[in-house]
Amino acid sequence: MERALDLAEGAAGGGAPRPAVGAVVVARDGETIVGEGATQPNPGAHAEAVALDMAHDAANGGTIYCTLEPHQFRSTTPPCSQAIIDAGIGRVVCPTVDPNPQVAGRGLEHLKSAGIEVINDVDDASQQRADELIEGFAKHVKTGLPFVTVKWAMSLDGKIATRGGDSKWITGSAARAHAHSLRYRSDAVMTGIGTVLADNPRLTARDPKSGTRVYGRPYIRVVVDSNAKMPDDAALLEEDGEVIQAVSNGEAANRRCEVIMAPSQTEDSVDLAAVVRHLGERGCINVLVEAGERLTGSLFDCGLVDKVVVYMSTDKIIGGSDALSPVGGSGPSVIHDVTRLKNVRMEQFGEDIAIIGYVG
């Protein structure tokens, strides 16, 4: 299962609006891997089909490990459950039921009705990885909206930059590598015009395994730019992939990228809910936000955040009343109304700590 999860994670960000899935076929001896596959870029083959094709006759009597329930209906590809049956697979190990209402357990029932043993129980770590792989798909298939993750890096005293705007680097290389993996697995990365003007980021991604730069990922970069201030020589405009400029006034919009007119009822601001809906309509299932306090705070104020990833340095205190904080916006007036996280966990990256939680 661990290998199947690795394959799925490598496909994340490349198959939207379909989920990233990994599959491994083990021969009848219970040890030899004879086939493996991952979701191919849309509308390519599903992971199970790729793995079974590689295994060929060696799949007969073997076991297939799938990170997500095989579907039982014909979509852009033939039913994977039927392919598993036709291959003579004897056992299926699958930790996660497909949240798509068209599947929702029917794929596993199809396998069981053919006499195939189905095992759902896996260790807790594998279950967590499998669930996280489809969290964007699960939201999108039910609501049409993408799953929005906000991330930032901060010092021990909660600052994202010095009073002079310097932030390179608050966290170490291990934490930054993990942040790149989030970009790699996201369909779109959103930032604000303030970040573009201050830092001129490229918002590129690196392969989570090799650390090498991956061109064309993420596929879409979104700049929330209410008054259309993005310069023609912004670094992110030179990268592969699409750039969307979300504005409230399109008169001065940048002609080098796609422009979304999304004025809100508040003067000189963008309707962020409309932007998120647009990304969902474009097939984006995972959106990563890397922005300053204004955009981050506004997303929280609008209730658009699903997940938070905070990298915290354990050895740096910035200080200063004018130093930048991660979350602005209006915020609540009483503690009762604060944003609360659930399923919070901490992970260590070098000397830094990542706090990961879901908006409850």
Short mmCIF file of C-alpha atoms in Angstrom, two decimals:
data_model
loop_
_atom_site.label_atom_id
_atom_site.label_comp_id
_atom_site.label_asym_id
_atom_site.label_seq_id
_atom_site.Cartn_x
_atom_site.Cartn_y
_atom_site.Cartn_z
CA MET A 1 0.00 0.00 0.00
CA GLU A 2 2.85 2.38 0.74
CA ARG A 3 4.09 2.08 -2.85
CA ALA A 4 0.57 2.70 -4.19
CA LEU A 5 0.31 5.83 -2.06
CA ASP A 6 3.70 7.05 -3.33
CA LEU A 7 2.49 6.61 -6.91
CA ALA A 8 -0.72 8.51 -6.16
CA GLU A 9 1.14 11.40 -4.56
CA GLY A 10 3.32 11.64 -7.64
CA ALA A 11 0.21 12.00 -9.81
CA ALA A 12 -1.43 14.65 -7.60
CA GLY A 13 -1.94 17.94 -9.38
CA GLY A 14 -1.87 16.28 -12.79
CA GLY A 15 -5.23 14.59 -13.24
CA ALA A 16 -7.84 17.10 -12.07
CA PRO A 17 -10.78 17.06 -11.85
CA ARG A 18 -10.18 13.37 -11.27
CA PRO A 19 -8.53 12.21 -8.04
CA ALA A 20 -4.91 11.09 -7.87
CA VAL A 21 -4.88 7.32 -7.43
CA GLY A 22 -2.10 4.75 -7.20
CA ALA A 23 -2.32 1.01 -7.79
CA VAL A 24 0.09 -1.89 -7.34
CA VAL A 25 -0.44 -5.47 -8.49
CA VAL A 26 1.29 -8.22 -6.50
CA ALA A 27 1.57 -11.72 -7.99
CA ARG A 28 -0.06 -14.83 -6.58
CA ASP A 29 3.06 -15.47 -4.44
CA GLY A 30 2.14 -12.42 -2.35
CA GLU A 31 5.56 -10.82 -2.75
CA THR A 32 6.43 -9.98 -6.35
CA ILE A 33 5.24 -6.65 -7.74
CA VAL A 34 4.20 -7.30 -11.33
CA GLY A 35 2.41 -4.06 -12.15
CA GLU A 36 1.97 -0.52 -10.92
CA GLY A 37 0.33 2.63 -12.13
CA ALA A 38 -1.01 6.08 -11.27
CA THR A 39 -3.77 8.27 -12.64
CA GLN A 40 -2.72 9.62 -16.02
CA PRO A 41 -3.33 13.23 -17.07
CA ASN A 42 -6.99 13.75 -17.99
CA PRO A 43 -8.48 12.00 -19.98
CA GLY A 44 -5.87 9.25 -19.70
CA ALA A 45 -6.12 5.85 -18.08
CA HIS A 46 -6.88 5.21 -14.43
CA ALA A 47 -4.24 3.80 -12.10
CA GLU A 48 -5.77 0.32 -11.92
CA ALA A 49 -5.84 -0.02 -15.70
CA VAL A 50 -2.20 1.01 -16.01
CA ALA A 51 -1.11 -1.45 -13.31
CA LEU A 52 -3.14 -4.33 -14.74
CA ASP A 53 -1.85 -3.67 -18.25
CA MET A 54 1.71 -3.87 -16.95
CA ALA A 55 1.01 -7.05 -14.99
CA HIS A 56 -0.83 -8.76 -17.86
CA ASP A 57 -1.31 -12.49 -17.16
CA ALA A 58 0.71 -12.29 -13.92
CA ALA A 59 -2.24 -10.50 -12.32
CA ASN A 60 -4.29 -13.71 -12.30
CA GLY A 61 -4.80 -14.87 -8.73
CA GLY A 62 -2.88 -11.88 -7.38
CA THR A 63 -3.67 -8.88 -5.22
CA ILE A 64 -4.19 -5.28 -6.29
CA TYR A 65 -3.60 -2.45 -3.82
CA CYS A 66 -5.65 0.65 -4.75
CA THR A 67 -5.61 3.95 -2.87
CA LEU A 68 -9.24 4.62 -3.86
CA GLU A 69 -12.24 2.44 -4.62
CA PRO A 70 -12.29 1.30 -8.27
CA HIS A 71 -15.22 2.79 -10.15
CA GLN A 72 -17.90 0.50 -11.62
CA PHE A 73 -19.43 2.74 -14.32
CA ARG A 74 -18.23 3.81 -17.74
CA SER A 75 -16.95 7.38 -17.76
CA THR A 76 -14.11 8.65 -19.93
CA THR A 77 -12.52 5.26 -19.20
CA PRO A 78 -13.97 1.73 -18.87
CA PRO A 79 -15.00 0.51 -15.39
CA CYS A 80 -11.92 -0.37 -13.33
CA SER A 81 -13.86 -2.87 -11.22
CA GLN A 82 -14.66 -4.89 -14.33
CA ALA A 83 -11.03 -4.74 -15.47
CA ILE A 84 -9.99 -6.16 -12.08
CA ILE A 85 -12.51 -8.98 -12.40
CA ASP A 86 -11.46 -9.75 -15.98
CA ALA A 87 -7.80 -9.89 -14.91
CA GLY A 88 -8.55 -12.67 -12.44
CA ILE A 89 -7.48 -10.71 -9.37
CA GLY A 90 -8.22 -12.63 -6.18
CA ARG A 91 -7.96 -9.88 -3.59
CA VAL A 92 -8.34 -6.10 -3.48
CA VAL A 93 -6.88 -3.94 -0.70
CA CYS A 94 -8.49 -0.49 -0.73
CA PRO A 95 -8.70 1.85 2.28
CA THR A 96 -11.02 4.52 0.90
CA VAL A 97 -14.54 4.54 -0.51
CA ASP A 98 -14.98 6.82 -3.52
CA PRO A 99 -16.98 9.92 -2.42
CA ASN A 100 -18.40 10.31 -5.93
CA PRO A 101 -22.16 9.64 -5.57
CA GLN A 102 -21.97 7.55 -8.75
CA VAL A 103 -19.60 5.14 -6.97
CA ALA A 104 -19.97 5.41 -3.17
CA GLY A 105 -19.27 1.74 -2.41
CA ARG A 106 -20.77 0.27 -5.57
CA GLY A 107 -17.35 -0.50 -7.03
CA LEU A 108 -16.39 -2.59 -3.99
CA GLU A 109 -19.78 -4.35 -4.04
CA HIS A 110 -19.23 -5.20 -7.70
CA LEU A 111 -15.92 -6.83 -6.80
CA LYS A 112 -17.41 -8.76 -3.89
CA SER A 113 -20.27 -10.02 -6.05
CA ALA A 114 -17.65 -11.52 -8.37
CA GLY A 115 -16.15 -13.46 -5.47
CA ILE A 116 -13.14 -11.20 -4.95
CA GLU A 117 -11.94 -10.66 -1.38
CA VAL A 118 -12.02 -6.97 -0.46
CA ILE A 119 -9.95 -5.62 2.44
CA ASN A 120 -10.50 -2.07 3.68
CA ASP A 121 -8.40 -2.03 6.84
CA VAL A 122 -4.91 -0.52 6.60
CA ASP A 123 -2.61 1.06 9.17
CA ASP A 124 -3.49 4.55 10.45
CA ALA A 125 -0.65 6.29 8.62
CA SER A 126 -1.70 4.80 5.27
CA GLN A 127 -5.34 5.67 5.92
CA GLN A 128 -4.41 9.29 6.63
CA ARG A 129 -2.39 9.55 3.44
CA ALA A 130 -5.18 7.99 1.39
CA ASP A 131 -7.77 10.36 2.85
CA GLU A 132 -5.61 13.43 2.23
CA LEU A 133 -5.05 12.41 -1.37
CA ILE A 134 -8.75 12.74 -2.16
CA GLU A 135 -9.79 15.63 0.11
CA GLY A 136 -9.89 18.03 -2.83
CA PHE A 137 -11.75 15.59 -5.05
CA ALA A 138 -14.21 14.81 -2.26
CA LYS A 139 -15.19 18.46 -1.90
CA HIS A 140 -15.25 19.20 -5.61
CA VAL A 141 -17.37 16.20 -6.60
CA LYS A 142 -20.00 17.17 -4.00
CA THR A 143 -19.99 20.98 -4.26
CA GLY A 144 -18.21 21.94 -7.47
CA LEU A 145 -15.78 24.00 -5.37
CA PRO A 146 -12.05 23.40 -4.90
CA PHE A 147 -10.45 22.52 -1.57
CA VAL A 148 -8.57 25.63 -0.38
CA THR A 149 -5.38 25.25 1.66
CA VAL A 150 -3.70 28.32 3.13
CA LYS A 151 -0.05 28.05 4.12
CA TRP A 152 2.49 30.40 5.61
CA ALA A 153 5.85 30.32 7.35
CA MET A 154 6.40 32.29 10.52
CA SER A 155 8.86 32.97 13.30
CA LEU A 156 8.41 31.76 16.86
CA ASP A 157 6.63 35.03 17.66
CA GLY A 158 4.22 34.75 14.74
CA LYS A 159 5.81 37.06 12.16
CA ILE A 160 6.04 36.29 8.44
CA ALA A 161 8.63 39.00 7.69
CA THR A 162 10.65 41.73 9.35
CA ARG A 163 9.41 45.32 9.46
CA GLY A 164 11.49 45.82 6.31
CA GLY A 165 9.69 43.01 4.52
CA ASP A 166 12.56 40.50 4.57
CA SER A 167 11.43 36.87 4.86
CA LYS A 168 14.24 34.82 3.26
CA TRP A 169 14.40 32.54 4.98
CA ILE A 170 12.37 32.14 8.13
CA THR A 171 12.29 28.36 7.85
CA GLY A 172 14.91 25.87 6.74
CA SER A 173 15.33 23.86 3.55
CA ALA A 174 13.30 20.85 4.74
CA ALA A 175 10.22 22.94 5.45
CA ARG A 176 10.60 24.79 2.15
CA ALA A 177 10.88 21.48 0.29
CA HIS A 178 7.60 20.35 1.85
CA ALA A 179 6.00 23.64 0.80
CA HIS A 180 7.15 22.96 -2.77
CA SER A 181 5.47 19.57 -2.58
CA LEU A 182 2.19 21.34 -1.74
CA ARG A 183 2.57 23.45 -4.87
CA TYR A 184 3.38 20.37 -6.94
CA ARG A 185 0.19 18.65 -5.79
CA SER A 186 -2.06 21.69 -6.28
CA ASP A 187 -3.94 22.57 -9.44
CA ALA A 188 -3.71 26.29 -8.75
CA VAL A 189 -1.70 28.60 -6.49
CA MET A 190 -3.26 31.89 -5.42
CA THR A 191 -1.45 34.98 -4.20
CA GLY A 192 -2.15 38.68 -3.86
CA ILE A 193 -0.79 41.66 -5.74
CA GLY A 194 1.01 42.82 -2.59
CA THR A 195 3.12 39.67 -2.62
CA VAL A 196 3.80 40.01 -6.34
CA LEU A 197 4.98 43.61 -5.97
CA ALA A 198 7.02 42.95 -2.82
CA ASP A 199 8.61 39.58 -3.62
CA ASN A 200 8.12 39.06 -7.37
CA PRO A 201 7.65 35.29 -6.86
CA ARG A 202 7.66 32.72 -9.65
CA LEU A 203 5.51 30.26 -7.69
CA THR A 204 7.23 27.28 -9.29
CA ALA A 205 7.19 23.74 -7.91
CA ARG A 206 9.76 21.06 -7.24
CA ASP A 207 9.27 17.33 -7.42
CA PRO A 208 8.69 16.04 -3.87
CA LYS A 209 11.00 13.06 -4.43
CA SER A 210 13.90 14.38 -6.48
CA GLY A 211 13.77 18.05 -5.50
CA THR A 212 14.18 19.05 -9.15
CA ARG A 213 12.11 21.82 -10.63
CA VAL A 214 8.98 20.72 -12.51
CA TYR A 215 8.02 22.97 -15.39
CA GLY A 216 4.33 23.64 -15.93
CA ARG A 217 3.41 23.02 -12.28
CA PRO A 218 1.24 24.35 -10.85
CA TYR A 219 -0.94 24.61 -13.94
CA ILE A 220 -2.61 27.85 -12.90
CA ARG A 221 -1.33 30.83 -10.92
CA VAL A 222 -3.93 33.26 -9.65
CA VAL A 223 -3.16 36.85 -8.67
CA VAL A 224 -5.87 38.69 -6.73
CA ASP A 225 -5.27 42.22 -8.00
CA SER A 226 -8.30 44.42 -7.45
CA ASN A 227 -6.90 47.53 -9.15
CA ALA A 228 -4.90 45.71 -11.85
CA LYS A 229 -1.43 46.71 -10.73
CA MET A 230 0.48 43.64 -11.90
CA PRO A 231 3.48 44.72 -13.99
CA ASP A 232 4.15 43.27 -17.44
CA ASP A 233 7.52 41.97 -16.28
CA ALA A 234 6.23 40.03 -13.25
CA ALA A 235 8.34 36.88 -12.92
CA LEU A 236 5.38 34.51 -12.74
CA LEU A 237 4.28 35.63 -16.20
CA GLU A 238 7.45 34.05 -17.62
CA GLU A 239 6.64 30.58 -16.24
CA ASP A 240 4.86 27.72 -18.00
CA GLY A 241 1.19 27.42 -17.19
CA GLU A 242 -1.74 29.81 -17.13
CA VAL A 243 -1.92 33.01 -15.11
CA ILE A 244 -5.27 34.42 -13.99
CA GLN A 245 -5.56 38.02 -12.83
CA ALA A 246 -8.66 38.57 -10.69
CA VAL A 247 -9.63 42.24 -10.73
CA SER A 248 -12.46 44.51 -9.70
CA ASN A 249 -11.64 47.04 -12.42
CA GLY A 250 -10.41 45.64 -15.74
CA GLU A 251 -9.43 48.90 -17.43
CA ALA A 252 -5.73 48.42 -16.68
CA ALA A 253 -5.74 44.60 -16.63
CA ASN A 254 -2.58 42.84 -17.75
CA ARG A 255 -3.00 41.59 -21.31
CA ARG A 256 -0.50 38.76 -20.84
CA CYS A 257 -2.87 36.68 -18.75
CA GLU A 258 -6.50 35.71 -18.43
CA VAL A 259 -8.54 38.33 -16.62
CA ILE A 260 -11.49 37.61 -14.33
CA MET A 261 -13.77 40.49 -13.52
CA ALA A 262 -14.97 39.83 -9.98
CA PRO A 263 -15.90 43.08 -8.26
CA SER A 264 -17.30 42.77 -4.75
CA GLN A 265 -19.75 45.06 -2.99
CA THR A 266 -16.83 46.59 -1.15
CA GLU A 267 -15.04 49.27 -3.13
CA ASP A 268 -11.69 48.26 -4.69
CA SER A 269 -11.89 44.63 -3.68
CA VAL A 270 -12.37 41.29 -5.41
CA ASP A 271 -15.21 38.86 -4.81
CA LEU A 272 -13.07 35.97 -3.57
CA ALA A 273 -15.98 33.52 -3.51
CA ALA A 274 -16.52 34.20 -7.22
CA VAL A 275 -12.84 33.53 -7.92
CA VAL A 276 -12.95 30.24 -6.03
CA ARG A 277 -16.12 29.23 -7.90
CA HIS A 278 -14.41 30.02 -11.20
CA LEU A 279 -11.49 27.76 -10.32
CA GLY A 280 -13.92 24.97 -9.46
CA GLU A 281 -15.65 25.44 -12.80
CA ARG A 282 -12.24 25.17 -14.46
CA GLY A 283 -11.83 21.73 -12.87
CA CYS A 284 -9.42 22.74 -10.11
CA ILE A 285 -9.87 20.53 -7.06
CA ASN A 286 -6.95 21.73 -4.92
CA VAL A 287 -6.01 25.40 -4.53
CA LEU A 288 -3.03 26.51 -2.46
CA VAL A 289 -2.88 30.06 -1.12
CA GLU A 290 0.49 31.71 -0.50
CA ALA A 291 -0.23 35.32 0.29
CA GLY A 292 0.18 38.18 2.71
CA GLU A 293 -2.01 39.04 5.64
CA ARG A 294 -4.64 40.96 3.69
CA LEU A 295 -5.65 38.22 1.23
CA THR A 296 -5.20 35.46 3.81
CA GLY A 297 -7.38 37.31 6.31
CA SER A 298 -10.03 38.03 3.70
CA LEU A 299 -10.26 34.35 2.78
CA PHE A 300 -10.82 33.48 6.43
CA ASP A 301 -13.39 36.27 6.79
CA CYS A 302 -15.28 34.87 3.78
CA GLY A 303 -15.22 31.31 5.12
CA LEU A 304 -13.34 30.00 2.09
CA VAL A 305 -10.47 28.19 3.85
CA ASP A 306 -10.59 24.40 4.30
CA LYS A 307 -7.11 23.62 5.59
CA VAL A 308 -4.17 25.41 7.18
CA VAL A 309 -0.48 24.51 6.96
CA VAL A 310 1.78 26.66 9.15
CA TYR A 311 5.55 26.24 9.16
CA MET A 312 6.99 27.63 12.38
CA SER A 313 10.64 28.32 13.00
CA THR A 314 11.73 27.15 16.44
CA ASP A 315 14.86 29.30 16.60
CA LYS A 316 13.89 32.74 15.23
CA ILE A 317 12.12 35.62 16.96
CA ILE A 318 11.62 38.65 14.73
CA GLY A 319 9.85 41.11 17.01
CA GLY A 320 8.77 44.63 16.11
CA SER A 321 5.28 46.06 16.17
CA ASP A 322 5.55 46.85 12.46
CA ALA A 323 6.69 43.36 11.44
CA LEU A 324 4.21 41.50 9.25
CA SER A 325 1.73 38.99 10.66
CA PRO A 326 0.19 36.11 8.69
CA VAL A 327 -3.55 36.82 8.99
CA GLY A 328 -5.23 40.19 8.60
CA GLY A 329 -8.82 40.88 7.61
CA SER A 330 -11.59 41.93 9.94
CA GLY A 331 -11.41 39.02 12.35
CA PRO A 332 -13.92 38.36 15.15
CA SER A 333 -14.54 40.59 18.15
CA VAL A 334 -14.91 37.74 20.66
CA ILE A 335 -13.07 34.45 21.17
CA HIS A 336 -16.30 32.50 20.71
CA ASP A 337 -16.26 33.43 17.01
CA VAL A 338 -12.63 32.63 16.19
CA THR A 339 -11.73 30.14 13.48
CA ARG A 340 -11.14 26.77 15.09
CA LEU A 341 -9.14 23.89 13.65
CA LYS A 342 -9.83 20.19 14.01
CA ASN A 343 -7.73 17.08 13.38
CA VAL A 344 -4.64 19.14 14.15
CA ARG A 345 -1.27 17.44 13.93
CA MET A 346 2.36 18.52 14.02
CA GLU A 347 5.20 17.34 11.82
CA GLN A 348 8.92 18.02 12.13
CA PHE A 349 10.93 19.35 9.19
CA GLY A 350 14.53 19.82 10.23
CA GLU A 351 14.48 22.36 13.05
CA ASP A 352 11.05 23.64 12.04
CA ILE A 353 7.56 22.47 12.96
CA ALA A 354 4.56 22.27 10.66
CA ILE A 355 1.12 22.65 12.23
CA ILE A 356 -1.56 21.17 9.98
CA GLY A 357 -5.26 21.36 10.65
CA TYR A 358 -8.70 21.58 9.10
CA VAL A 359 -11.13 24.45 9.53
CA GLY A 360 -13.94 23.13 11.67
#
